[in-house]
Coordinates of C-alpha atoms and ligand atoms in Angstrom, one line a residue:
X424 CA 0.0 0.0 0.0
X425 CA 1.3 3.4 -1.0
X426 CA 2.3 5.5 2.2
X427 CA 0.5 8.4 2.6
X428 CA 3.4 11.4 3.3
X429 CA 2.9 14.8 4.6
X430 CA 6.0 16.5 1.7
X431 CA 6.8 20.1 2.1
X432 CA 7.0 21.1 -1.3
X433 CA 5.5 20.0 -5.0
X434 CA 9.1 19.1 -6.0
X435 CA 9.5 16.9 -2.8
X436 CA 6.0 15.1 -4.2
X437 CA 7.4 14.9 -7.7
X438 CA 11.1 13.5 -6.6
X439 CA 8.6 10.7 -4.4
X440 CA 7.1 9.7 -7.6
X441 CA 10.2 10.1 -9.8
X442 CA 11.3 7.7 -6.8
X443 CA 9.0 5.0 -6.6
X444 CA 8.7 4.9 -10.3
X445 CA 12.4 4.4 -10.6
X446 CA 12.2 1.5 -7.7
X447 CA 9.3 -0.3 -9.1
X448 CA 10.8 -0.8 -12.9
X449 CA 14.9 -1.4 -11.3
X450 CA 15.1 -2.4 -8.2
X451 CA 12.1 -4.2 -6.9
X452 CA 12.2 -7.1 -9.9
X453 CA 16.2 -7.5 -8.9
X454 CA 16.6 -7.6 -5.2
X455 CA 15.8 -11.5 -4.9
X456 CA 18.1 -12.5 -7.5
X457 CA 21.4 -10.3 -6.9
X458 CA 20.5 -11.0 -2.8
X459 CA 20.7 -14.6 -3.9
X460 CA 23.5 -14.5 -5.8
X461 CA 25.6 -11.9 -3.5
X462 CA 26.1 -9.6 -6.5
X463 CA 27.1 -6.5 -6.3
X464 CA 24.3 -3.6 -8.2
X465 CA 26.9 -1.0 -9.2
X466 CA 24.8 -0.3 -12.2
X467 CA 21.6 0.7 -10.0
X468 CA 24.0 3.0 -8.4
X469 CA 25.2 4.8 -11.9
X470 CA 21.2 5.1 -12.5
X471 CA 20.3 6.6 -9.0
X472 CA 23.2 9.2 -10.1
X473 CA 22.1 10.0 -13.6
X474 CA 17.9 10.3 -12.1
X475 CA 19.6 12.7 -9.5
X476 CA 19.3 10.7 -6.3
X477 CA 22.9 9.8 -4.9
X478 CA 23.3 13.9 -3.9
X479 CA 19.9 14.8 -2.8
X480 CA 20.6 16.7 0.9
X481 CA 24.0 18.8 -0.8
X482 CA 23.8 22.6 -2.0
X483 CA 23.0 22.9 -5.8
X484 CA 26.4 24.9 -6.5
X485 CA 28.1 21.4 -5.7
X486 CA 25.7 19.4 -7.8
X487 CA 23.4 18.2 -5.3
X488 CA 19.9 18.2 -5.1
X489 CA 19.3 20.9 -2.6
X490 CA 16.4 18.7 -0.3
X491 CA 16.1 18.9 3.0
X492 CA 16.5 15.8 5.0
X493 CA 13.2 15.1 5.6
X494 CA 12.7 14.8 2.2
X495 CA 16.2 12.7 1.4
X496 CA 15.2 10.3 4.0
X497 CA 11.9 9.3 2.7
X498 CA 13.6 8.6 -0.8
X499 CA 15.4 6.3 1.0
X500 CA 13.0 4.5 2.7
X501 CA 11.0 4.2 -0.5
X502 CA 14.7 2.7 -2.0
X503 CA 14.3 0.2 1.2
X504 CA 11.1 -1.0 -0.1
X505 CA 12.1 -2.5 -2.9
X506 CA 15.5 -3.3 -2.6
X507 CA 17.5 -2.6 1.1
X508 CA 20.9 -3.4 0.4
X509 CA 20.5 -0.3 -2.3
X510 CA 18.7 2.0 0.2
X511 CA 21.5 1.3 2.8
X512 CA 24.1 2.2 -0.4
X513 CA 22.8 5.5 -0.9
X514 CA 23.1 6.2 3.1
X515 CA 26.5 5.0 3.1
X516 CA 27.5 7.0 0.1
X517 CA 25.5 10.1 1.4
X518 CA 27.6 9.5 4.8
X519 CA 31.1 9.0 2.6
X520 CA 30.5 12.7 0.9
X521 CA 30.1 15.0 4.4
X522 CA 33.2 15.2 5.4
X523 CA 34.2 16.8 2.4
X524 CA 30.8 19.0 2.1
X525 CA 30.8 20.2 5.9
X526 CA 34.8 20.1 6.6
X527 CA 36.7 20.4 3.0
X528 CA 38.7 23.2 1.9
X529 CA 37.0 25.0 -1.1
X530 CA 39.0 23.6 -3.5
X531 CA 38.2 19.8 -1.9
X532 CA 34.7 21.0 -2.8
X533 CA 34.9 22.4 -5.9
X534 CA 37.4 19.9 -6.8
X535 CA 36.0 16.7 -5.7
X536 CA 32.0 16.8 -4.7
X537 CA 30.5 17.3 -7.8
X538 CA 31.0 13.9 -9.3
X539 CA 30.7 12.6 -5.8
X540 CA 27.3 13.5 -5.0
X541 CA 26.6 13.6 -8.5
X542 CA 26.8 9.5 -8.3
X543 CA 29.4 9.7 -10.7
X544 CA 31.7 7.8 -7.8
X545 CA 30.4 6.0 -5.3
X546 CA 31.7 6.2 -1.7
X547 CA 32.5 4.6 1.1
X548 CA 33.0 5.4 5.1
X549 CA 36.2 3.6 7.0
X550 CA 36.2 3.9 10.9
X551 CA 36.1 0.4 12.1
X552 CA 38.6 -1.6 12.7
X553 CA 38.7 -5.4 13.8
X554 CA 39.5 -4.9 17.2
X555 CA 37.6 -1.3 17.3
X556 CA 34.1 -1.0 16.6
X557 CA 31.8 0.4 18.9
X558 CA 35.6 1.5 21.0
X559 CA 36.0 3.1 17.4
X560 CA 38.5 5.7 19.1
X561 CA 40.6 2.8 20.1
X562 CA 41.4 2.5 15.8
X563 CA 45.2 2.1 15.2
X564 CA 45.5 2.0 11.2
X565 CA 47.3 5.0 10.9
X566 CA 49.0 8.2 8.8
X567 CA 52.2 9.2 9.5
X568 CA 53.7 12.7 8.6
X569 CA 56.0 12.2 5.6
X570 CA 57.7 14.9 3.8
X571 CA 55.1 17.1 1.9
X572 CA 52.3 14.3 2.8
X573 CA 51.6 11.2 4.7
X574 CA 52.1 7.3 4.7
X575 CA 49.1 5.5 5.4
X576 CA 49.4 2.0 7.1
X577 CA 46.7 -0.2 8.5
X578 CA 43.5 -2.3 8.0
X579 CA 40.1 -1.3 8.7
X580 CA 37.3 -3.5 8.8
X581 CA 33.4 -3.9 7.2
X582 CA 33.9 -1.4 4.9
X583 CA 30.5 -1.0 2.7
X584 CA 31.5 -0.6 -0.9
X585 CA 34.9 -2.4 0.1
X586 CA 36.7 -3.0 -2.9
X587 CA 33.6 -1.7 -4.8
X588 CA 33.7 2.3 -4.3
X589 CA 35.8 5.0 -6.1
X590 CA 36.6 7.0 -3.0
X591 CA 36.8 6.4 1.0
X592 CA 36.3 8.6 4.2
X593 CA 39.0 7.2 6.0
X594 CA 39.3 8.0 9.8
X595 CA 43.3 7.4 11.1
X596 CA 45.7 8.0 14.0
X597 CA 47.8 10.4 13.5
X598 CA 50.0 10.1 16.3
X599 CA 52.2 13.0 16.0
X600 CA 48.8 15.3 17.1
X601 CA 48.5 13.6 20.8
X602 CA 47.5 10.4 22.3
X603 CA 43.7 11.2 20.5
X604 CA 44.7 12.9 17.1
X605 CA 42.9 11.6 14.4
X606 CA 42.8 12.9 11.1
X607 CA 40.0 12.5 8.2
X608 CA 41.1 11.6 4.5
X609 CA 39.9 11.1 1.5
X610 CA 41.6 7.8 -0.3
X611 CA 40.8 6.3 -3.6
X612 CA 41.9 3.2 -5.0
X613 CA 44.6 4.3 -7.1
X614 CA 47.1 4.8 -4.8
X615 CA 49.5 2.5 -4.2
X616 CA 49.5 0.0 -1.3
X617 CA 45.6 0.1 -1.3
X618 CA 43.9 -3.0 -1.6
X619 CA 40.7 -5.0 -0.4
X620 CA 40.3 -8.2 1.1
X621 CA 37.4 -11.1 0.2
X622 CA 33.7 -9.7 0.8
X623 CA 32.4 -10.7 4.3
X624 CA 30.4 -13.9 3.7
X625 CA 27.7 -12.2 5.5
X626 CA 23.9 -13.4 7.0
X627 CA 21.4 -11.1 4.5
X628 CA 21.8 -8.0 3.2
X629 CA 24.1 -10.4 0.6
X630 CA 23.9 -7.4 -2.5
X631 CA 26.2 -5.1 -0.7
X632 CA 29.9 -5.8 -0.4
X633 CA 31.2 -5.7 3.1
X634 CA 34.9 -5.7 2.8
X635 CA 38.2 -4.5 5.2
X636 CA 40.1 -2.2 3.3
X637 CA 44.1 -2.6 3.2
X638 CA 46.4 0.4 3.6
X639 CA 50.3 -1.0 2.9
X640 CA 52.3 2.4 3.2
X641 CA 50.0 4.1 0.9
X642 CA 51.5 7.6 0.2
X643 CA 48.9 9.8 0.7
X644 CA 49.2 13.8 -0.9
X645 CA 48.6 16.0 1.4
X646 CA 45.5 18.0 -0.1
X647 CA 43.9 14.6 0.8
X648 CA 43.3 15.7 4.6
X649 CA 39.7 16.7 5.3
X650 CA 39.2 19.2 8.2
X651 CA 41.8 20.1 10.6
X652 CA 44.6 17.4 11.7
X653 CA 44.0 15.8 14.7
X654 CA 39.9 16.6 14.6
X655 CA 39.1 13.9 12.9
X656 CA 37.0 11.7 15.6
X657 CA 34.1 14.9 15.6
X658 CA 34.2 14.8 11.7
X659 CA 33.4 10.8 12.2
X660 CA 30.7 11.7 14.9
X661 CA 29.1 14.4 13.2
X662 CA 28.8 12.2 10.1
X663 CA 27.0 9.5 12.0
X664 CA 24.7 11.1 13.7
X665 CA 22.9 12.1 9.4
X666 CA 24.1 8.3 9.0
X667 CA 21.8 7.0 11.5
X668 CA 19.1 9.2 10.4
X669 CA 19.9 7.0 6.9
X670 CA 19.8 4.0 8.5
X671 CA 16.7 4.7 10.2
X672 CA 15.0 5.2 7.1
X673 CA 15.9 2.2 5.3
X674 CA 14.6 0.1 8.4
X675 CA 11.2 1.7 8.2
X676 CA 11.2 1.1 4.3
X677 CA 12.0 -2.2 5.3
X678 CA 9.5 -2.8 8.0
X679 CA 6.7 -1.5 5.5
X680 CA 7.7 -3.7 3.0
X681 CA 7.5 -7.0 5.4
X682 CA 4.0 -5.1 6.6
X683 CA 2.7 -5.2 3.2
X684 CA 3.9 -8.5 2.4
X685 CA 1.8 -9.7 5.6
X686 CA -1.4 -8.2 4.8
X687 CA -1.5 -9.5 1.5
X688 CA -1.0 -12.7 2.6
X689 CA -3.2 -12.4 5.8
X690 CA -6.1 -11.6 3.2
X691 CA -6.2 -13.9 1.2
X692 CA -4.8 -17.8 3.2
X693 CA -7.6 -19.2 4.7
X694 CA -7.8 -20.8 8.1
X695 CA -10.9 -22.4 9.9
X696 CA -13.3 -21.2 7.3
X697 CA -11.8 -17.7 6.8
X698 CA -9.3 -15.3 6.0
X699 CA -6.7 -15.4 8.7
X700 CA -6.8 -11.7 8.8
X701 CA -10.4 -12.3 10.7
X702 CA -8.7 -13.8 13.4
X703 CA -7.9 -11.6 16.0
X704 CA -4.7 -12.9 17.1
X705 CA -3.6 -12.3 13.5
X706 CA -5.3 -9.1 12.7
X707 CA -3.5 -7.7 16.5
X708 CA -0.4 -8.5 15.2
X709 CA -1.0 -6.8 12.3
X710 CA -2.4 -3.9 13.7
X711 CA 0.6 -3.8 16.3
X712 CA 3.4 -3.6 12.6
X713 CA 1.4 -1.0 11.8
X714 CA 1.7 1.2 14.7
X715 CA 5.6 0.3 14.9
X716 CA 6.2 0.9 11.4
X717 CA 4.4 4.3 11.6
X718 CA 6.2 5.5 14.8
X719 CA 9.5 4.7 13.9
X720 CA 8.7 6.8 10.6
X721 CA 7.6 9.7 12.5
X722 CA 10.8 9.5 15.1
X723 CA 12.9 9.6 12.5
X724 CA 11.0 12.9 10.2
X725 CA 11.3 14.5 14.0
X726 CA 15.1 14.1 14.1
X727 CA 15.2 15.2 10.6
X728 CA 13.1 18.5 10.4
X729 CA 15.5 19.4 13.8
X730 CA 18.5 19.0 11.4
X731 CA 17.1 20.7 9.0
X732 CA 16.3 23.5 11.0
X733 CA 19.9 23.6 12.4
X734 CA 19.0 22.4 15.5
X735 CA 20.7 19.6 17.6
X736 CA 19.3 16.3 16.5
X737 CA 22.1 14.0 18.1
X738 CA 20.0 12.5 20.6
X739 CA 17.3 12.3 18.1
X740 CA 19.2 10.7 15.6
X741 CA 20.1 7.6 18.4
X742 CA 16.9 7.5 19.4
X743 CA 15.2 7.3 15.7
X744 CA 17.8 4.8 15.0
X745 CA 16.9 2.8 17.9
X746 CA 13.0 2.6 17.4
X747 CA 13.4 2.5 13.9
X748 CA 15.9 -0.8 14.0
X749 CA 14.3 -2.4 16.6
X750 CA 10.9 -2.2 15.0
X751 CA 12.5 -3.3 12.0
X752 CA 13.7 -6.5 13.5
X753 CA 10.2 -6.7 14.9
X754 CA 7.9 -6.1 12.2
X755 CA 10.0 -8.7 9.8
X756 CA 10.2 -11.2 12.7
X757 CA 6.3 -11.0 12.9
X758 CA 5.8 -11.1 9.0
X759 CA 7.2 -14.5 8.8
X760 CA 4.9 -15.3 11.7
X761 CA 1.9 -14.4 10.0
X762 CA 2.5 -16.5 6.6
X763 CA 3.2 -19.4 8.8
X764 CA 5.4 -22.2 7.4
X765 CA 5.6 -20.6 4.2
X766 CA 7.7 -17.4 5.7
X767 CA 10.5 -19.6 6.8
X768 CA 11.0 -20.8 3.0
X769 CA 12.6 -18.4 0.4
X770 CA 9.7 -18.8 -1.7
X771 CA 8.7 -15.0 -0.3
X772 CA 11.0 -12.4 0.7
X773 CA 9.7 -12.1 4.6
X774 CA 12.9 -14.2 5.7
X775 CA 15.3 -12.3 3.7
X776 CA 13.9 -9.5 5.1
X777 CA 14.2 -10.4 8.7
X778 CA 17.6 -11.4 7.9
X779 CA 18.4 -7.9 6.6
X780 CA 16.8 -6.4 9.4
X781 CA 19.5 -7.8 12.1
X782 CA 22.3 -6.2 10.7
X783 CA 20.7 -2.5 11.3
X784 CA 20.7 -3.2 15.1
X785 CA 24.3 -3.4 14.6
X786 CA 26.2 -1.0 12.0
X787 CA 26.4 2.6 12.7
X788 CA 26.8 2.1 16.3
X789 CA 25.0 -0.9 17.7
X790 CA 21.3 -0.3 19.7
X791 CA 23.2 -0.8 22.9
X792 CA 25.8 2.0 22.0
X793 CA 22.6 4.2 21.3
X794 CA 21.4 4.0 25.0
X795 CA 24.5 4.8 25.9
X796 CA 24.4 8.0 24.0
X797 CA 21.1 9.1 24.3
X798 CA 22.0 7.9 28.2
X799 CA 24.5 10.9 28.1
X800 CA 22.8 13.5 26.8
X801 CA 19.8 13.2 29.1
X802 CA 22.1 13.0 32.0
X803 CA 24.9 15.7 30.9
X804 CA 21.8 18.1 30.5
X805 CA 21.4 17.4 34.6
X806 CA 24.9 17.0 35.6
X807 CA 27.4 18.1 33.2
X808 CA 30.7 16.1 32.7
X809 CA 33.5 17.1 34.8
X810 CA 36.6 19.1 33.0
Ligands
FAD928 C1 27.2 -5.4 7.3 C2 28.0 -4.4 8.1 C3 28.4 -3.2 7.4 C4 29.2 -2.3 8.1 N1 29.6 -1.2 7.4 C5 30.5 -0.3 8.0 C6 31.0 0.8 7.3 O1 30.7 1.0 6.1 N2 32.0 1.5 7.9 C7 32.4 1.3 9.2 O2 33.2 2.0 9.7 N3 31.9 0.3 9.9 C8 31.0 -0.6 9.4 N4 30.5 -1.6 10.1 C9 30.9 -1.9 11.4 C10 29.9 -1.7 12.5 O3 29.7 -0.3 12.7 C11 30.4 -2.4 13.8 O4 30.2 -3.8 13.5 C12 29.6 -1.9 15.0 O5 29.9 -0.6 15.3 C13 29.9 -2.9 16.2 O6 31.2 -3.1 16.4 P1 31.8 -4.6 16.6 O7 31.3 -5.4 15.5 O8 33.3 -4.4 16.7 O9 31.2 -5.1 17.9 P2 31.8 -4.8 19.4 O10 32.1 -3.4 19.5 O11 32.8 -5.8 19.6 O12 30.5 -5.1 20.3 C14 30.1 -6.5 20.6 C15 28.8 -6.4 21.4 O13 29.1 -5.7 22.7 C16 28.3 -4.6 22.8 N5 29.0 -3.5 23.5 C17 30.2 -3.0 23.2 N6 30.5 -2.0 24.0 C18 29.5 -1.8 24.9 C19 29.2 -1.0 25.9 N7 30.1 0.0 26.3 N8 28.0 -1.1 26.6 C20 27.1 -2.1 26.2 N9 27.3 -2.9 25.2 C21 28.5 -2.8 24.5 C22 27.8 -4.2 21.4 O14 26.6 -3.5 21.5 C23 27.7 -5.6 20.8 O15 26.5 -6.1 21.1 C24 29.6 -2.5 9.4 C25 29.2 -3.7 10.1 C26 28.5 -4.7 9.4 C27 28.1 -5.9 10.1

């Protein structure tokens, strides 16, 4: 069933249609097979670009598409809908270009963000690290100081776009600015000593590569710093408090799309005479998708209108991403409980879907990491930190 969306502006409607239209013809008839076959969609990718979609929240005079958030987000959730592992691209990629766009130098942005948010490349975002993932400060791949640039050495881990994008936002120690200095920069592939290992053999979300990313004393120029040496841990903060806006919306699109998928089925499979949809324990549970898939989509246009009114959203942000994931995991979990035996077989996409939702209660700071932020901002507004 369509969703019915409260849009700012005419364009904001037309960019929905443009959107679904565009989802319905490439993405929705593809997802099962290239999810099957773990292929990668870099094609779909080139498309969003040339229909205008990989840029949509960044200014016009760097090629974006000038949209507010609340608006990009629900292009991504109607992405998520048909196809998640794409949806979760576009976040990622959107992620990969704001270092550049809220930190670059002007010539970075003249330079470099056109073709990035153009779609022309497609990016990807580097903080993890085996041993560092939610600890992401503890990273140790690192960029030392050499002669007019740097020497970049290292491994970081679940890269999205591993081995598949044209740039990355890499986050490294740079240990000649203190004990915390990290520094942003932007790589590409082209250096030398830059290389990607095997794609994670991973549980769903199979259509997007999840590789580490291997730095072998890559010698990196030095316009390829983003921001200010040393600052680079509030550049990867900032950016994921917008990711986890993204990631909230391709749960929702997500949770709709295993919502839909129930009542359809609910309607029509009979069970003691009648629809099982007439049954109340059925037609509860899917009354009670319905109210999670609608209140993590208002939680997370909340969080976004704040941002786009230059407000603080951080706290929102953890919190969208936290109802949003968890109601994901929820809503997919109870779809396959509503078609019964036929859920748990790949003969319908509710399984697939539930095994794509567990990953979102994971990447971009697990759900237990979000407590612990939104944790600290409600009690640093009481008590604020010491020093
Ligand atoms: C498919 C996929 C794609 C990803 N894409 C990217 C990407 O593009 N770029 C990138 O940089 N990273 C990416 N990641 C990494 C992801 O962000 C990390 O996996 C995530 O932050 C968790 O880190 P970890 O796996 O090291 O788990 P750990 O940090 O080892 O955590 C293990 C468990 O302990 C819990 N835990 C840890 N610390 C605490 C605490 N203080 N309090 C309570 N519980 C705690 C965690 O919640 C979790 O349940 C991706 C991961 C996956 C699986």
């Amino acid at each position: 069933m369509p969703v019915d969306r409260e849009l700012p502006t005419p364009e904001a409607e037309h960019l929905l249609r443009l959107t679904r239209e565009i989802a319905d013809a490439e993405l929705a008839p593809n997802a099962a097979s290239y999810e099957r076959e773990e292929r990668f969609p870099r094609e779909v990718f080139r498309l969003l670009g040339e229909a205008g979609l990989m840029g949509l929240p960044f200014g016009e005079d760097v090629g974006g598409g000038g949209q507010p958030y609340e608006v990009y987000l629900q292009v991504v959730e109607e992405l998520a809908a048909r196809w998640a592992s794409v949806a979760l691209g576009v976040s990622v990629h959107t992620l990969s270009c704001f270092p550049i766009d809220r930190f670059g130098t002007d010539a970075q942005r003249r330079d470099l963000l056109p073709d990035m948010v153009g779609g022309h490349l497609l990016g990807a975002y580097c903080l993890s690290e085996a041993h560092a993932g939610s600890d992401a400060a503890a990273l140790r791949a690192s960029a030392r100081a050499d002669g007019d640039g740097w020497t970049a050495s290292g491994e970081k881990a679940w890269v999205t776009h591993g081995g598949q994008a044209d740039f990355y936002s890499t986050f490294l120690r740079t240990p000649d600015d203190g004990e915390k200095g990290i520094s942003c920069f932007h790589l590409t592939p082209d250096l030398a000593g830059f290389g990607a290992a095997p794609p994670e053999q991973k549980m769903g979300l199979t259509g997007s590569t999840t590789a580490a990313i291997r730095l072998d004393d890559v010698p990196v120029p030095a316009d390829r710093l983003v921001g200010e040496r040393g600052r680079g841990m509030g550049i990867a903060l900032a950016a994921l408090d917008s990711g986890r806006l993204g990631v909230s919306a391709v749960a929702v699109g997500l949770a709709q799309s295993a919502l839909d998928l129930a009542v359809g089925y609910a309607v029509e499979r009979e069970a003691f005479g009648r629809p099982i949809a007439q049954h109340q324990g059925v037609s509860f549970l899917l009354a009670d998708m319905a109210a999670a898939v609608e209140s993590a989509r208002a939680t997370y246009l909340v969080a976004a209108r704040r941002k786009d009114a230059g407000k603080p959203y951080s706290r929102q942000a953890s919190i969208a991403k936290l109802v949003a994931t968890d109601a994901a995991m929820k809503v997919t979990t109870d779809a396959v409980q509503v078609l019964g035996g036929a859920g748990y077989t790949r003969d319908h996409p509710a399984e697939r879907y539930m095994r794509e939702a567990k990953v979102m209660q994971i990447f971009e700071g697990t759900n237990q990491i979000q407590r612990m932020v939104i944790g600290r901002h409600l009690t640093n507004a009481v008590v604020p930190p010491a020093g």
